[in-house]
Amino acid sequence: MAVIGAGPAGLVAVAVARQYGIETALLDEQPRAGGQIYRNIGAADEAMTAILGPEYAQGRDLLPSRDDPGRHDIFGASVWQITRDGGIYYSHESGASALTAEHIILATGAIERPMPIPGWTLPGVMTAGAGQTLLKNPGLLPQGKVVLAGSGPLLWLLAAQYGRAGVDIAALVETTPRANLHRAALKLPGLLREGELLRQGRALRRELKRLGPRHFKDARGLRAVGEEHVRALCFTVGGQEHEIPCDLLLLHMGVTPNVQFTRALDLPHDWDDVQRCWRPRSGPGGATEISNLRLAGDGAGIVGARAAALQGRLAALAVAGEMGEAVANAVAEAGNELSRRLAARPFLDRLFAPGAECLDPPDDTIVCRCEEVTAGGIRDLAARGCRDVNQLKALGRPGMGPCQGRMCGLTVAEVLARSLNLPIEDVDYFRLRWPAKPVSMHELAMFAEAEDA
Amino acid sequence: MERPLFRRLIDVGETGAKLTIYFEGQAIEARAGDTVAAALPAAGIRDFRAGPASAAPGSPFCMAGAC
Amino acid sequence: MPDTSDVIIVGGGLHGLSTAIHLAKAGLNTVVLEKDHPGRHASGVNAGGVRRLGRHLAEVPLSVAALEVWENIDDFVGDDCGFSACGQIQIAETEAELAQQAARVEELRTLGFEHERLIDQAALRQIVPALARHCVGAIWCPEDGAANPYRTTQAYFRTARSLGVRVELGAAVANIERAGADWQVRTVRDSFQAPVLVNTAGAWGHRVGRMIGDDAPVEPAAPMLMITERVEPFITPVLGAAGRKLSFKQYGNGTVMIGGGQRGRAVPERNIAETKLAGMGNSAATVKALFPQLGPVNVVRCWAGIEAIMPDVIPVIGPSKAAAGAYHAFGFSGHGFQLSPIVGRLLCELITEGKSSLPIEAFAIDRFDNVQSS
């Protein structure tokens, strides 16, 4: 079996597979296990876990406790193609390699939802996830004036982590629309049932209050301003204008499934109208319409680290079951636990649903960062007859740059659909083709084959 | 060189050996295991990304291999 | 009541739209039925080569006439379609290849065509200084070039509509039958009726052909293209090779497009084409052999479109064998883009005058009949 992605879902999938004696390869782009959430967990010392907090430290439990000859961890491996028959192609230490697996579990996790605001391509603007990544490895803290802006649990968490480390946060600017809270409130019972997230959220809020950064809520009209470098974040709250000077602006608008692999495999995807993102279709045990290919974790729909780990367990149990192991009890147990964990999602999904401003930014906002296509440019192309995102891509180039549409795919579709007054399903998503990551001529040439005459 | 946007946590990350890398001919101290995108801002190089289309200056954005 | 018109065109790609433009200019009321949208497959996702160089001899007169339209493409469709006469060059890597090229150029000359020129190593190095040193010469067509396929398709589409052509999108044809002297074409939604039917359905052309009783041995295929990240400008013309599958072009933005015959997997039932790694690998190996300095350059995108390939890799153009009042133009086998302005004109001539001003006998749909029966 091969598992792609060494976050919570992938790590648990490998551990469970090994319990059943299944020989397993684990591939991840990072140099060490952990994924985004538990990045660098194996090397984090006490000082680091004190800053990052107990939720981060939980990741230690997922690391293997001893050497295991049946487990092949391949880190620093950027997977750029997988095939329906189990081929996995990846770049590793500046060369390309391939392996074949009878079963594949895709645990490729989430990516941060793009938060296009005017000026977000200025130097000095990064994502909150990037700020946290630099903290986890190699241990960098911002200095100078830092502003955090947007919506989502990570924004609170990073503010608290920076606060614990003594970073002075100039402002925490939340864009979460007030209306979201009312919609979420209806789903409170699920949050109570799950329990842990509610406790964590309350603790974070108390901590933030104690740390005391300037905290703006329901902010609108965000703009990063500056010439050579970001100078300030401008916005309004209740009609009142604010301008907060900053050297570093960290943006966040929640996370969405990373669909690059499932799209390139032409798997069916379903639109999530609350979270405004596509979810690859999967069934029990993460099964997809490709036999022997399963999904687990945030890549199949955002579920959070704890539920992702359970999905990794269930996917590996399903593989073990197919190999003739008796797994029914373990499946039932993990399934019950998963449904309890998932009970919190409807609340969180509604509370942190992206607001209209983020989905339909003003004309002068760059949407495709690679090709510098603006929201206005997309609306022009819509007016000229573009009916779906692939026509738009062919004509206006959004999604054609090195990020392969990761940073603009959702926004391009939202802007186009709203411009045409069409449901998002009609404007579709970028048709993605391998390689899923840029790959050099040298590496591709290794897979040349003798041709028929 | 401008004031770095980031500083290293003193107590953490000392495990990586110090080494010197060169950026546009300029010697920069880094640690073994740093990504280039982390080592440069830590050394005070703020803007070293050129946008793929217009070469507009920028900084690393997502630090997760997505952007 | 079915919608009635003078001509129904099945397939809204470049050839269908070009035909529609010519027919509309001739005063005929024309409807185009397009199952997706213009440029969904071969018309929109090809390499954009505007190439006379290396054409099958039967295609040469058409291709030469087509270039004359391309040189003033704005007059035809009100847009420059991104056309640039950057030249097309076909390199020879061995003396044997160069000798074959010399014979080819000589053969064209005896037929009265002088657009292909043989050049030696020194001239080749002047035109493509970045090329690997082992290349010995080339055929050079400086007036050829490249255009932007999607932009071209859009310009054809706009022009057809501005001339009053009705282009029905999402109109997949379900069946075709006779209604007296007319054709009746049913799509998923509507019914259309006209005395003349044109089949420009690309990789689906043989299916439409079968609906009116014509059979043609078309293979759907999926030509692949790769695009690199941006690199410093290093080559101007579109480059092919005598001994390799290659079409190589650097755009103004610095990206390099690599195509030229490597095939993915066409899945016409699902309306998609998949890329194949071996083909990408072969293209990369070819690029490295001819431009070693590109080894570290990244490929950022790859795609494939569905195209119809004929056994003799030249298209079907001409009247139906089985039925009166029906015409075909499909099966362009990966190189129909450049021919599109002229194919529409020839079909229009066939429909309005009963004859074509350029020789099209080699493209007859029944040319495979003897092969099949023997």
XYZ file of C-alpha atoms in Angstrom, chain A residues 10-379:
370
model
C -1.737 9.517 6.409
C 0.257 8.789 9.563
C -2.597 6.859 11.164
C -3.334 5.006 7.934
C 0.254 3.780 7.799
C 0.305 2.833 11.476
C -2.918 0.821 11.139
C -1.769 -0.858 7.942
C 1.399 -1.943 9.697
C -0.637 -3.464 12.530
C -2.041 -5.793 9.897
C 1.368 -6.444 8.407
C 0.691 -4.572 5.171
C 3.900 -3.317 3.615
C 3.459 0.414 3.257
C 5.165 3.379 1.626
C 4.441 6.863 2.958
C 5.304 9.798 0.718
C 5.351 13.442 1.691
C 6.775 16.630 0.292
C 8.125 17.779 3.641
C 11.423 16.565 5.103
C 9.635 15.109 8.138
C 6.266 13.708 9.193
C 3.382 15.804 10.489
C 1.656 17.446 7.556
C 0.764 21.109 7.900
C -0.892 20.749 11.294
C 1.874 18.781 13.001
C 4.723 20.103 10.844
C 8.127 19.244 12.286
C 6.529 17.619 15.358
C 9.299 15.034 15.639
C 11.932 17.738 16.095
C 9.964 20.190 18.254
C 11.371 20.787 21.740
C 9.555 21.849 24.902
C 9.894 25.559 24.180
C 8.320 25.069 20.778
C 5.423 22.940 22.000
C 4.798 25.467 24.765
C 4.292 28.116 22.090
C 2.359 25.965 19.648
C 0.166 24.470 22.357
C -1.288 21.127 23.419
C -3.230 20.562 20.169
C 0.078 20.542 18.324
C 1.755 18.284 20.859
C -0.971 15.684 20.238
C 0.733 14.989 16.937
C 3.578 13.183 18.721
C 1.280 10.226 19.322
C 1.076 9.633 15.585
C 4.783 9.119 15.010
C 6.171 5.587 14.801
C 7.696 4.474 18.077
C 10.268 2.112 16.604
C 12.023 1.139 13.418
C 9.877 -0.952 11.166
C 11.329 -2.642 8.095
C 7.880 -2.961 6.509
C 7.318 0.777 6.564
C 8.994 2.932 3.952
C 8.854 6.625 4.778
C 9.845 8.664 1.733
C 10.099 12.284 2.776
C 11.071 15.170 0.545
C 9.061 13.440 -2.182
C 6.924 15.667 -4.367
C 4.344 13.404 -6.003
C 3.337 14.760 -9.406
C 1.395 11.929 -10.983
C -0.547 8.887 -9.950
C -2.301 6.490 -12.266
C -5.516 4.535 -11.947
C -3.520 1.320 -11.915
C -1.447 2.272 -8.871
C 1.598 4.008 -10.338
C 3.062 6.838 -8.259
C 5.599 9.219 -9.767
C 7.530 11.684 -7.682
C 10.550 13.931 -7.506
C 13.012 13.180 -4.759
C 16.462 14.607 -4.094
C 16.504 16.257 -7.525
C 15.645 13.095 -9.426
C 12.420 11.388 -10.399
C 11.302 7.990 -9.136
C 8.289 5.761 -9.453
C 6.665 3.041 -7.420
C 3.603 0.865 -7.816
C 1.115 0.044 -5.095
C -1.847 -2.325 -4.946
C -3.694 0.183 -2.782
C -3.344 3.937 -2.553
C -4.661 6.193 0.189
C -4.646 9.843 -0.794
C -4.260 11.962 2.320
C -3.190 15.173 0.649
C -4.925 17.449 3.125
C -6.073 21.000 2.742
C -4.768 24.213 1.302
C -5.608 27.676 2.577
C -8.495 29.247 0.759
C -7.281 32.193 -1.260
C -8.296 35.511 0.293
C -8.090 37.959 -2.579
C -8.123 41.571 -1.427
C -6.691 44.568 -3.248
C -2.953 44.629 -2.605
C -2.590 41.008 -1.485
C 0.282 40.445 -3.904
C 2.426 43.134 -2.241
C 5.644 41.992 -0.619
C 5.036 41.561 3.099
C 1.629 39.934 2.620
C 1.565 36.228 3.388
C -0.961 33.717 4.625
C -1.469 32.949 8.299
C -0.535 29.378 7.448
C 2.791 30.664 6.116
C 3.402 32.506 9.384
C 2.698 29.351 11.306
C 4.867 27.248 8.992
C 7.823 29.546 9.575
C 7.263 29.216 13.302
C 7.116 25.415 13.257
C 10.197 25.123 11.119
C 12.732 26.693 11.334
C 11.326 28.653 14.292
C 10.855 32.171 12.950
C 8.821 34.867 14.653
C 7.797 38.104 12.985
C 9.184 41.341 14.300
C 7.879 44.780 13.586
C 4.172 45.465 13.211
C 2.101 42.364 12.446
C -1.550 42.342 11.435
C -3.620 39.166 11.183
C -6.753 39.398 9.085
C -9.548 37.185 7.824
C -11.566 34.399 9.349
C -11.153 30.878 10.674
C -9.810 28.982 13.665
C -6.210 29.233 12.472
C -6.347 33.005 12.780
C -7.158 32.794 16.500
C -4.692 30.000 17.045
C -1.821 31.859 15.370
C -2.649 35.046 17.302
C -2.447 33.060 20.534
C 0.753 31.283 19.513
C 2.412 34.562 18.582
C 1.180 36.042 21.844
C 2.721 33.190 23.865
C 6.016 33.806 22.068
C 5.912 37.491 22.936
C 5.120 38.791 19.454
C 3.283 42.090 19.572
C 0.262 41.898 17.286
C -0.821 45.306 16.017
C -4.324 44.074 15.248
C -6.459 41.008 14.770
C -8.976 41.928 12.074
C -11.794 39.420 11.763
C -13.994 39.475 8.708
C -16.412 36.778 9.853
C -19.860 38.215 9.074
C -22.045 38.551 12.154
C -24.787 36.693 10.328
C -22.605 33.579 10.310
C -22.963 33.277 14.070
C -26.746 33.119 13.816
C -26.578 30.432 11.141
C -24.037 28.485 13.152
C -26.028 28.725 16.381
C -28.630 26.323 14.994
C -25.895 23.690 14.814
C -24.662 24.184 18.379
C -25.816 20.750 19.598
C -23.271 19.075 17.341
C -20.472 21.225 18.699
C -21.509 20.289 22.237
C -21.590 16.619 21.329
C -18.039 16.715 19.964
C -16.858 18.583 23.076
C -13.143 19.061 22.481
C -13.330 21.822 19.863
C -15.706 23.892 21.971
C -13.310 23.661 24.925
C -10.356 24.593 22.734
C -12.215 27.496 21.152
C -13.246 28.929 24.502
C -9.733 28.597 25.875
C -8.351 30.388 22.832
C -10.813 33.238 23.174
C -9.955 33.670 26.850
C -6.273 33.625 26.029
C -6.693 36.203 23.267
C -8.617 38.446 25.617
C -5.817 38.190 28.135
C -3.123 38.805 25.502
C -5.152 41.785 24.415
C -4.300 42.561 20.754
C -6.564 45.182 19.165
C -9.420 43.073 17.943
C -11.752 44.216 15.148
C -14.825 42.193 14.240
C -17.017 42.053 11.142
C -14.477 44.105 9.194
C -15.283 44.923 5.550
C -13.555 46.321 2.501
C -10.079 45.094 3.388
C -7.235 46.560 1.326
C -3.510 46.087 1.706
C -1.791 49.347 0.807
C 1.820 50.188 0.145
C 4.147 50.868 -2.752
C 7.289 48.703 -2.590
C 6.070 46.796 0.446
C 2.867 46.528 2.445
C 2.476 49.623 4.607
C -0.960 49.233 6.162
C -4.218 47.338 6.156
C -7.272 49.513 5.519
C -10.822 48.411 6.283
C -14.103 49.562 7.733
C -16.058 48.389 10.747
C -19.640 49.572 10.995
C -18.933 52.210 8.367
C -15.918 53.583 10.211
C -12.600 53.622 8.353
C -9.491 52.144 9.907
C -5.907 52.102 8.738
C -3.526 49.909 10.716
C 0.144 50.286 9.784
C 1.965 46.981 9.382
C 5.223 45.459 8.132
C 3.722 42.017 7.822
C 0.113 41.191 6.952
C -1.011 37.608 7.420
C -4.276 36.656 5.708
C -6.476 33.648 6.322
C -9.869 32.511 5.075
C -10.073 28.939 6.283
C -8.936 25.895 4.374
C -10.355 23.872 1.481
C -9.631 20.361 0.208
C -6.582 20.068 -2.005
C -8.237 18.609 -5.106
C -5.261 18.602 -7.489
C -4.942 14.807 -7.500
C -8.618 13.925 -7.455
C -9.297 16.388 -10.272
C -6.439 15.135 -12.403
C -7.820 11.620 -11.870
C -11.217 12.819 -13.177
C -12.983 11.652 -10.021
C -16.447 13.157 -9.444
C -16.623 16.155 -7.107
C -19.579 17.622 -5.223
C -20.091 21.278 -4.459
C -20.265 22.215 -0.778
C -22.537 25.212 -0.706
C -21.788 26.164 2.905
C -18.014 26.011 2.679
C -18.017 27.151 -0.968
C -15.607 24.483 -2.161
C -15.489 21.238 -4.129
C -15.260 17.901 -2.386
C -14.122 14.736 -4.151
C -16.826 12.094 -3.787
C -15.942 9.249 -1.454
C -17.811 6.564 0.432
C -17.214 4.460 3.537
C -13.536 3.875 4.182
C -12.781 6.704 1.766
C -13.656 4.508 -1.243
C -13.749 6.219 -4.630
C -14.990 5.089 -8.023
C -11.429 3.907 -8.691
C -11.094 0.599 -6.910
C -8.051 0.495 -4.635
C -7.865 4.284 -4.404
C -9.154 5.776 -1.172
C -9.319 9.257 0.322
C -8.763 10.240 3.941
C -8.552 13.505 5.834
C -9.134 17.088 4.788
C -8.445 16.294 1.144
C -11.851 14.610 1.000
C -13.628 17.510 2.760
C -12.492 19.591 5.710
C -12.906 17.604 8.928
C -10.021 18.725 11.170
C -7.044 16.780 12.490
C -8.846 14.478 14.927
C -11.434 13.307 12.405
C -8.783 13.094 9.703
C -6.853 10.618 11.827
C -10.009 8.508 12.184
C -10.593 8.598 8.442
C -7.022 7.458 7.932
C -7.733 4.592 10.311
C -10.931 3.644 8.480
C -9.263 3.757 5.070
C -6.451 1.482 6.230
C -8.944 -0.860 7.909
C -10.877 -1.056 4.645
C -7.692 -2.090 2.845
C -6.958 -4.673 5.533
C -10.542 -5.907 5.237
C -10.136 -6.386 1.509
C -7.067 -8.455 2.231
C -9.190 -10.775 4.344
C -8.558 -9.405 7.828
C -11.407 -9.317 10.356
C -11.870 -5.609 10.858
C -15.618 -5.196 11.498
C -15.294 -4.303 15.184
C -12.465 -1.871 14.639
C -14.399 -0.253 11.780
C -17.515 0.137 13.914
C -15.559 1.657 16.769
C -13.688 4.142 14.604
C -16.898 4.919 12.703
C -18.732 5.861 15.912
C -15.876 8.020 17.052
C -15.721 9.678 13.643
C -19.396 10.554 13.638
C -18.999 12.166 17.071
C -16.043 14.206 15.811
C -17.862 15.214 12.645
C -20.825 16.455 14.662
C -18.955 19.724 15.252
C -18.459 20.444 11.545
C -21.861 21.952 10.662
C -21.317 24.593 13.361
C -17.759 25.407 12.324
C -18.555 25.309 8.607
C -21.281 27.903 9.086
C -19.428 30.081 11.561
C -16.378 30.370 9.313
C -18.102 30.272 5.938
C -16.359 32.746 3.624
C -18.185 36.033 3.220
C -19.362 37.435 -0.101
C -16.539 39.969 -0.188
C -13.900 37.281 -0.311
C -15.776 35.326 -2.971
C -16.551 38.264 -5.236
C -13.762 40.791 -4.776
C -13.681 44.280 -6.323
C -12.609 44.713 -9.967
C -9.056 45.847 -9.231
C -8.245 42.784 -7.101
C -5.812 40.282 -8.562
C -7.464 36.863 -8.508
C -4.854 34.735 -10.305
C -1.567 35.643 -8.644
C 0.580 33.849 -11.222
C -0.864 35.429 -14.342
C -2.052 38.614 -12.611
C -5.645 38.325 -13.792
C -8.021 40.631 -11.908
C -11.627 40.108 -10.882
C -12.518 42.853 -13.356
C -10.664 40.968 -16.082
C -12.749 37.885 -15.352
C -15.967 39.915 -15.472
